[in-house]
Coordinates of C-alpha atoms in Angstrom, one line a residue:
Chain A
A1 CA -84.1 92.9 15.3
Q2 CA -87.2 93.8 16.9
S3 CA -88.3 92.1 20.1
V4 CA -89.7 91.9 23.4
T5 CA -88.3 89.2 26.1
Q6 CA -90.0 87.9 29.3
L7 CA -87.6 86.7 30.8
D8 CA -89.5 84.2 32.8
S9 CA -91.6 81.9 31.8
Q10 CA -93.3 81.1 35.0
V11 CA -93.4 82.6 38.4
P12 CA -94.2 80.7 41.7
V13 CA -95.1 82.6 44.5
F14 CA -96.7 82.7 47.6
E15 CA -100.0 84.1 48.1
E16 CA -99.6 87.7 50.0
A17 CA -95.8 87.8 48.7
P18 CA -94.5 90.7 46.6
V19 CA -93.6 90.0 42.5
E20 CA -92.0 91.1 40.0
L21 CA -92.3 90.6 35.8
R22 CA -89.8 91.4 33.8
C23 CA -90.0 92.4 30.6
N24 CA -86.9 93.8 28.1
Y25 CA -87.6 95.5 24.6
S26 CA -85.4 96.0 21.6
S27 CA -86.2 99.0 19.7
S28 CA -83.7 102.7 18.9
V29 CA -86.7 105.3 18.8
S30 CA -89.6 105.6 21.4
V31 CA -91.9 103.1 21.8
Y32 CA -95.2 102.5 23.9
L33 CA -95.4 99.9 26.4
F34 CA -97.8 97.8 27.7
W35 CA -99.0 94.7 30.0
Y36 CA -102.1 92.4 29.4
V37 CA -103.3 89.8 31.3
Q38 CA -104.7 86.3 29.6
Y39 CA -107.0 84.2 32.6
P40 CA -107.5 81.0 31.2
N41 CA -109.7 80.6 27.9
Q42 CA -110.1 84.0 27.8
G43 CA -109.0 86.8 25.9
L44 CA -106.2 89.7 26.9
Q45 CA -106.9 92.3 29.2
L46 CA -105.3 95.5 29.6
L47 CA -103.4 96.1 32.8
L48 CA -101.7 99.1 32.1
K49 CA -99.7 101.3 29.3
Y50 CA -96.9 104.2 29.5
L51 CA -97.0 106.4 26.9
S52 CA -95.1 109.4 27.9
G53 CA -94.4 111.2 31.3
S54 CA -94.4 109.7 34.9
T55 CA -91.8 106.4 33.7
L56 CA -94.1 104.4 36.9
V57 CA -97.4 103.5 35.8
K58 CA -100.0 102.3 37.8
G59 CA -102.8 100.1 36.6
I60 CA -105.5 98.0 37.6
N61 CA -105.6 95.5 40.3
G62 CA -102.8 96.8 42.2
F63 CA -100.4 96.2 39.3
E64 CA -97.6 98.8 38.3
A65 CA -94.8 98.9 36.5
E66 CA -91.2 101.2 35.5
F67 CA -90.3 102.2 32.3
N68 CA -86.4 102.5 32.2
K69 CA -85.2 103.5 29.0
S70 CA -81.7 103.0 29.5
Q71 CA -81.8 99.5 30.2
T72 CA -85.1 98.7 28.2
S73 CA -87.3 97.4 30.4
F74 CA -90.7 97.8 31.9
H75 CA -91.1 95.5 34.4
L76 CA -94.5 94.3 36.5
R77 CA -94.6 94.8 39.8
K78 CA -97.6 93.8 42.7
P79 CA -96.5 94.7 46.5
S80 CA -98.8 91.5 47.4
V81 CA -100.6 89.1 45.3
H82 CA -103.8 86.8 45.6
I83 CA -104.8 84.0 44.5
S84 CA -106.9 85.4 41.8
D85 CA -103.9 87.4 40.5
T86 CA -103.0 83.5 38.8
A87 CA -102.6 84.2 35.4
E88 CA -100.8 84.6 32.2
Y89 CA -99.3 87.9 31.6
F90 CA -98.1 89.8 28.6
C91 CA -95.7 92.6 27.6
A92 CA -96.1 94.4 24.5
V93 CA -94.3 97.3 22.2
R94 CA -95.8 99.5 20.1
G95 CA -94.4 102.5 18.1
M96 CA -93.1 104.0 15.1
E97 CA -90.1 101.0 14.3
Y98 CA -93.0 98.2 15.2
G99 CA -96.2 99.8 13.2
N100 CA -99.5 100.0 14.2
K101 CA -99.1 96.0 15.4
L102 CA -98.4 95.1 18.9
V103 CA -95.5 93.4 19.3
F104 CA -95.8 90.7 22.1
G105 CA -93.1 89.0 24.3
A106 CA -93.4 84.7 25.0
G107 CA -95.6 85.4 28.5
T108 CA -95.3 84.6 32.0
I109 CA -97.5 82.2 33.7
L110 CA -98.0 83.7 37.7
R111 CA -98.7 80.7 40.0
V112 CA -99.8 82.1 43.2
K113 CA -100.4 79.5 45.8
S114 CA -101.9 79.2 49.3
Chain B
D1 CA -120.9 98.7 26.5
T2 CA -120.5 95.2 25.2
G3 CA -116.8 94.5 24.4
V4 CA -115.1 92.7 21.2
S5 CA -117.1 89.4 20.2
Q6 CA -116.0 86.5 18.3
D7 CA -118.0 83.4 17.1
P8 CA -117.6 80.7 17.3
R9 CA -115.6 80.3 20.5
H10 CA -114.1 76.6 19.2
K11 CA -114.2 75.0 16.5
I12 CA -113.0 71.4 15.4
T13 CA -112.0 70.9 11.9
K14 CA -110.3 68.3 10.1
R15 CA -107.7 69.0 7.9
G16 CA -108.0 70.3 4.2
Q17 CA -111.4 71.9 5.1
N18 CA -112.5 75.5 5.2
V19 CA -113.7 77.7 8.2
T20 CA -114.4 81.2 9.0
F21 CA -114.4 83.1 12.2
R22 CA -116.4 86.3 13.1
C23 CA -115.3 89.3 15.0
D24 CA -117.6 92.1 16.1
P25 CA -115.5 94.9 17.6
I26 CA -116.6 97.3 19.7
S27 CA -119.3 99.9 18.7
E28 CA -118.0 102.9 16.7
H29 CA -114.1 101.1 16.9
N30 CA -112.2 102.2 13.8
R31 CA -109.5 99.9 13.9
L32 CA -109.8 96.1 13.8
Y33 CA -107.1 93.7 14.1
W34 CA -105.9 90.4 13.9
Y35 CA -103.8 88.1 16.1
R36 CA -102.7 84.4 16.3
Q37 CA -101.4 82.6 19.7
T38 CA -99.9 79.2 19.6
L39 CA -99.3 77.7 22.9
G40 CA -97.1 78.8 25.2
Q41 CA -96.5 82.0 22.9
G42 CA -97.4 85.6 22.9
P43 CA -100.1 86.7 20.1
E44 CA -99.1 87.2 16.7
F45 CA -99.8 90.0 14.4
L46 CA -102.2 88.8 11.2
T47 CA -103.4 91.7 9.8
Y48 CA -105.4 94.9 10.7
F49 CA -108.7 97.2 9.1
Q50 CA -108.7 100.7 9.3
N51 CA -112.2 101.2 8.9
E52 CA -113.0 98.7 5.7
A53 CA -109.3 99.1 4.1
Q54 CA -107.1 96.2 4.6
L55 CA -103.6 98.2 5.8
E56 CA -101.3 96.0 6.7
K57 CA -101.1 92.2 6.5
S58 CA -98.0 89.9 8.3
R59 CA -96.0 87.3 6.3
L60 CA -97.7 84.9 8.5
L61 CA -101.1 85.2 6.6
S62 CA -100.3 82.6 3.6
D63 CA -102.3 82.7 0.9
R64 CA -104.8 80.5 2.4
F65 CA -105.7 83.2 5.1
S66 CA -108.4 86.1 3.6
A67 CA -110.1 88.7 6.2
E68 CA -112.4 91.2 4.8
R69 CA -114.1 93.7 7.1
P70 CA -116.9 94.8 4.2
K71 CA -119.0 97.3 6.0
G72 CA -116.2 98.6 8.6
S73 CA -117.8 97.0 10.8
F74 CA -117.8 93.1 11.8
S75 CA -114.9 91.4 10.3
T76 CA -114.3 87.3 9.2
L77 CA -110.8 85.9 8.8
E78 CA -111.2 82.7 6.8
I79 CA -108.4 79.9 6.3
Q80 CA -108.8 77.6 3.6
H81 CA -107.9 74.5 2.8
T82 CA -107.0 74.0 7.0
E83 CA -103.2 72.7 8.1
Q84 CA -102.5 71.2 11.2
G85 CA -100.0 74.1 11.9
D86 CA -103.2 76.5 12.0
S87 CA -104.2 74.9 15.1
A88 CA -104.3 78.0 17.5
M89 CA -106.2 80.4 19.0
Y90 CA -107.6 83.0 16.7
L91 CA -107.6 86.6 18.6
C92 CA -109.4 90.0 17.3
A93 CA -109.0 93.4 18.8
S94 CA -110.5 96.6 18.1
S95 CA -109.8 100.1 19.1
L96 CA -110.5 103.6 18.5
V97 CA -107.9 105.8 16.5
I98 CA -108.0 109.9 16.7
D99 CA -104.9 110.9 15.6
S100 CA -103.3 109.8 12.3
A101 CA -100.1 107.7 14.3
G102 CA -102.3 105.9 16.5
Y103 CA -99.6 104.4 18.2
Q104 CA -101.2 105.5 21.8
E105 CA -104.3 104.0 21.5
T106 CA -105.7 101.0 23.2
Q107 CA -106.6 97.7 22.0
Y108 CA -109.5 95.8 23.4
F109 CA -109.2 92.2 22.6
G110 CA -112.2 89.9 22.4
P111 CA -112.2 85.9 23.9
G112 CA -110.7 84.5 21.1
T113 CA -111.5 81.5 18.4
R114 CA -109.6 78.3 19.5
L115 CA -109.1 76.3 16.4
L116 CA -108.0 72.7 16.5
V117 CA -107.4 70.8 12.9
L118 CA -107.1 67.3 13.4

Protein backbone atom coordinates (compact mmCIF):
# COMPACT_ATOMS: atom_id res chain seq x y z
CA ALA A 1 0.00 0.00 0.00
CA GLN A 2 1.10 3.52 -0.68
CA SER A 3 1.81 5.29 2.58
CA VAL A 4 3.85 7.85 4.42
CA THR A 5 4.53 7.27 8.09
CA GLN A 6 5.55 9.98 10.47
CA LEU A 7 6.58 8.09 13.53
CA ASP A 8 6.07 10.84 16.10
CA SER A 9 2.83 12.72 16.48
CA GLN A 10 4.41 15.28 18.82
CA VAL A 11 8.00 16.23 19.52
CA PRO A 12 8.73 18.55 22.46
CA VAL A 13 12.17 20.14 22.49
CA PHE A 14 13.90 22.98 24.27
CA GLU A 15 14.96 26.08 22.40
CA GLU A 16 18.42 25.83 20.80
CA ALA A 17 18.40 22.03 21.02
CA PRO A 18 18.68 19.87 17.87
CA VAL A 19 15.63 18.09 16.53
CA GLU A 20 14.87 15.26 14.11
CA LEU A 21 11.41 14.58 12.73
CA ARG A 22 11.12 11.12 11.22
CA CYS A 23 9.44 10.13 7.98
CA ASN A 24 9.28 6.77 6.25
CA TYR A 25 7.54 6.00 2.98
CA SER A 26 6.58 2.88 1.10
CA SER A 27 7.29 2.64 -2.59
CA SER A 28 8.92 0.22 -4.96
CA VAL A 29 9.89 2.85 -7.52
CA SER A 30 11.51 6.25 -7.58
CA VAL A 31 9.77 8.92 -5.58
CA TYR A 32 10.04 12.61 -4.91
CA LEU A 33 9.91 13.69 -1.29
CA PHE A 34 8.78 16.89 0.34
CA TRP A 35 8.54 18.46 3.77
CA TYR A 36 5.92 21.13 4.40
CA VAL A 37 5.31 23.24 7.51
CA GLN A 38 1.93 24.47 8.70
CA TYR A 39 1.61 27.26 11.22
CA PRO A 40 -1.69 27.60 13.12
CA ASN A 41 -4.59 28.61 10.91
CA GLN A 42 -2.40 28.82 7.83
CA GLY A 43 -1.81 26.77 4.72
CA LEU A 44 1.23 24.64 4.02
CA GLN A 45 4.59 26.12 3.16
CA LEU A 46 7.31 24.12 1.42
CA LEU A 47 10.42 23.63 3.55
CA LEU A 48 12.46 21.49 1.17
CA LYS A 49 12.24 18.77 -1.45
CA TYR A 50 14.27 15.88 -2.76
CA LEU A 51 14.07 15.26 -6.48
CA SER A 52 17.42 13.69 -7.36
CA GLY A 53 21.14 14.07 -6.82
CA SER A 54 22.63 14.73 -3.41
CA THR A 55 20.77 12.87 -0.71
CA LEU A 56 21.26 15.75 1.75
CA VAL A 57 18.82 18.51 0.98
CA LYS A 58 18.89 21.95 2.55
CA GLY A 59 15.76 24.01 2.94
CA ILE A 60 14.52 27.24 4.41
CA ASN A 61 14.80 28.32 8.04
CA GLY A 62 17.90 26.17 8.63
CA PHE A 63 16.18 22.82 8.06
CA GLU A 64 17.73 19.95 6.16
CA ALA A 65 16.68 16.40 5.32
CA GLU A 66 18.45 13.27 4.22
CA PHE A 67 17.05 10.82 1.70
CA ASN A 68 17.92 7.22 2.49
CA LYS A 69 16.71 4.91 -0.25
CA SER A 70 17.66 1.65 1.47
CA GLN A 71 15.70 2.60 4.58
CA THR A 72 12.99 4.43 2.62
CA SER A 73 13.34 7.38 4.96
CA PHE A 74 13.46 11.15 4.64
CA HIS A 75 14.07 12.53 8.11
CA LEU A 76 14.00 16.26 8.76
CA ARG A 77 16.62 17.85 11.00
CA LYS A 78 17.57 21.20 12.45
CA PRO A 79 20.69 21.67 14.60
CA SER A 80 19.23 24.41 16.79
CA VAL A 81 15.51 25.20 17.01
CA HIS A 82 13.79 28.48 17.83
CA ILE A 83 10.46 29.18 19.49
CA SER A 84 9.22 30.29 16.08
CA ASP A 85 9.72 26.77 14.71
CA THR A 86 6.70 25.61 16.73
CA ALA A 87 4.35 24.30 14.06
CA GLU A 88 3.12 21.10 12.44
CA TYR A 89 5.38 19.43 9.92
CA PHE A 90 4.19 17.16 7.12
CA CYS A 91 6.20 14.75 5.04
CA ALA A 92 4.82 14.03 1.58
CA VAL A 93 5.69 11.77 -1.33
CA ARG A 94 4.97 11.92 -5.01
CA GLY A 95 5.89 9.85 -8.04
CA MET A 96 4.73 7.45 -10.65
CA GLU A 97 3.28 5.03 -8.11
CA TYR A 98 1.31 7.83 -6.46
CA GLY A 99 0.27 9.81 -9.50
CA ASN A 100 0.23 13.57 -9.61
CA LYS A 101 -1.09 14.03 -6.12
CA LEU A 102 0.95 14.50 -2.97
CA VAL A 103 0.46 11.77 -0.38
CA PHE A 104 0.98 13.16 3.11
CA GLY A 105 1.86 11.68 6.44
CA ALA A 106 -0.27 12.43 9.49
CA GLY A 107 2.05 15.21 10.62
CA THR A 108 4.36 15.87 13.56
CA ILE A 109 3.72 18.75 15.93
CA LEU A 110 6.98 20.35 16.97
CA ARG A 111 6.70 22.18 20.29
CA VAL A 112 9.70 24.32 21.15
CA LYS A 113 9.91 25.29 24.80
CA SER A 114 11.94 28.09 26.35
CA ASP B 1 3.50 38.08 -6.47
CA THR B 2 0.30 37.05 -4.76
CA GLY B 3 0.03 33.50 -3.57
CA VAL B 4 -2.91 31.14 -3.71
CA SER B 5 -6.00 32.69 -2.19
CA GLN B 6 -9.12 31.00 -0.90
CA ASP B 7 -12.50 32.37 -0.01
CA PRO B 8 -14.08 32.21 2.45
CA ARG B 9 -11.54 31.44 5.14
CA HIS B 10 -14.21 30.11 7.48
CA LYS B 11 -17.68 28.75 6.86
CA ILE B 12 -20.25 27.53 9.37
CA THR B 13 -23.31 25.86 7.94
CA LYS B 14 -26.13 23.62 9.01
CA ARG B 15 -26.37 20.02 7.96
CA GLY B 16 -28.15 19.68 4.63
CA GLN B 17 -27.12 23.07 3.29
CA ASN B 18 -24.98 23.57 0.19
CA VAL B 19 -21.66 25.39 0.35
CA THR B 20 -19.25 26.64 -2.30
CA PHE B 21 -15.60 27.51 -1.88
CA ARG B 22 -13.42 29.44 -4.27
CA CYS B 23 -9.72 29.14 -5.00
CA ASP B 24 -7.63 31.60 -6.99
CA PRO B 25 -4.31 30.03 -7.98
CA ILE B 26 -1.04 31.78 -8.62
CA SER B 27 -1.24 33.53 -11.97
CA GLU B 28 -0.10 31.40 -14.90
CA HIS B 29 -0.20 28.16 -12.91
CA ASN B 30 -1.80 25.49 -15.05
CA ARG B 31 -2.51 22.90 -12.36
CA LEU B 32 -4.89 23.29 -9.46
CA TYR B 33 -5.44 20.78 -6.67
CA TRP B 34 -7.99 20.38 -3.90
CA TYR B 35 -7.16 18.59 -0.65
CA ARG B 36 -9.10 18.00 2.54
CA GLN B 37 -7.51 18.03 5.97
CA THR B 38 -9.28 16.75 9.06
CA LEU B 39 -8.10 17.30 12.61
CA GLY B 40 -4.93 15.41 13.41
CA GLN B 41 -4.41 14.22 9.87
CA GLY B 42 -2.39 15.25 6.89
CA PRO B 43 -4.09 16.64 3.80
CA GLU B 44 -5.83 14.09 1.58
CA PHE B 45 -6.13 14.53 -2.16
CA LEU B 46 -9.58 15.21 -3.58
CA THR B 47 -9.13 16.22 -7.22
CA TYR B 48 -6.97 18.18 -9.63
CA PHE B 49 -7.24 20.15 -12.84
CA GLN B 50 -4.83 20.75 -15.65
CA ASN B 51 -6.06 24.01 -17.10
CA GLU B 52 -9.84 23.52 -17.28
CA ALA B 53 -9.78 19.71 -17.48
CA GLN B 54 -10.46 17.71 -14.35
CA LEU B 55 -7.99 14.84 -14.66
CA GLU B 56 -8.32 12.86 -11.47
CA LYS B 57 -10.84 12.45 -8.67
CA SER B 58 -10.30 10.66 -5.40
CA ARG B 59 -12.76 8.13 -4.03
CA LEU B 60 -13.16 10.62 -1.18
CA LEU B 61 -15.00 12.87 -3.61
CA SER B 62 -18.54 11.55 -3.27
CA ASP B 63 -21.40 12.50 -5.58
CA ARG B 64 -22.21 15.39 -3.27
CA PHE B 65 -18.93 17.07 -4.18
CA SER B 66 -18.31 18.84 -7.45
CA ALA B 67 -15.37 20.92 -8.57
CA GLU B 68 -15.00 23.15 -11.58
CA ARG B 69 -12.35 25.29 -13.20
CA PRO B 70 -14.30 26.80 -16.06
CA LYS B 71 -11.69 28.99 -17.69
CA GLY B 72 -8.57 27.39 -16.38
CA SER B 73 -8.10 30.10 -13.80
CA PHE B 74 -10.04 30.06 -10.51
CA SER B 75 -11.78 26.95 -9.24
CA THR B 76 -14.84 26.27 -7.13
CA LEU B 77 -15.58 23.32 -4.89
CA GLU B 78 -19.23 22.76 -4.05
CA ILE B 79 -20.59 20.42 -1.42
CA GLN B 80 -24.29 19.64 -1.61
CA HIS B 81 -26.38 18.46 1.32
CA THR B 82 -23.52 18.87 3.78
CA GLU B 83 -23.01 16.32 6.53
CA GLN B 84 -21.18 16.68 9.83
CA GLY B 85 -18.45 14.44 8.45
CA ASP B 86 -17.68 17.12 5.87
CA SER B 87 -16.27 19.36 8.60
CA ALA B 88 -12.63 19.89 7.69
CA MET B 89 -10.12 22.32 6.27
CA TYR B 90 -10.29 22.44 2.47
CA LEU B 91 -6.95 23.33 0.93
CA CYS B 92 -6.24 24.46 -2.57
CA ALA B 93 -2.83 24.28 -4.21
CA SER B 94 -1.51 25.33 -7.59
CA SER B 95 1.57 24.55 -9.63
CA LEU B 96 3.20 25.20 -12.97
CA VAL B 97 3.90 22.06 -14.92
CA ILE B 98 6.19 22.29 -17.91
CA ASP B 99 6.92 18.66 -18.72
CA SER B 100 4.25 16.02 -19.13
CA ALA B 101 5.05 13.99 -16.04
CA GLY B 102 5.24 16.89 -13.69
CA TYR B 103 6.00 14.90 -10.58
CA GLN B 104 8.77 17.28 -9.62
CA GLU B 105 6.94 20.58 -9.59
CA THR B 106 6.18 22.34 -6.33
CA GLN B 107 2.60 22.71 -5.21
CA TYR B 108 1.89 26.04 -3.51
CA PHE B 109 -0.89 25.97 -0.97
CA GLY B 110 -3.48 28.53 -0.03
CA PRO B 111 -4.55 29.32 3.55
CA GLY B 112 -7.51 26.96 3.37
CA THR B 113 -11.23 27.22 4.04
CA ARG B 114 -12.30 25.80 7.38
CA LEU B 115 -15.78 24.28 7.19
CA LEU B 116 -17.88 23.47 10.23
CA VAL B 117 -21.14 21.63 9.68
CA LEU B 118 -23.53 21.82 12.62
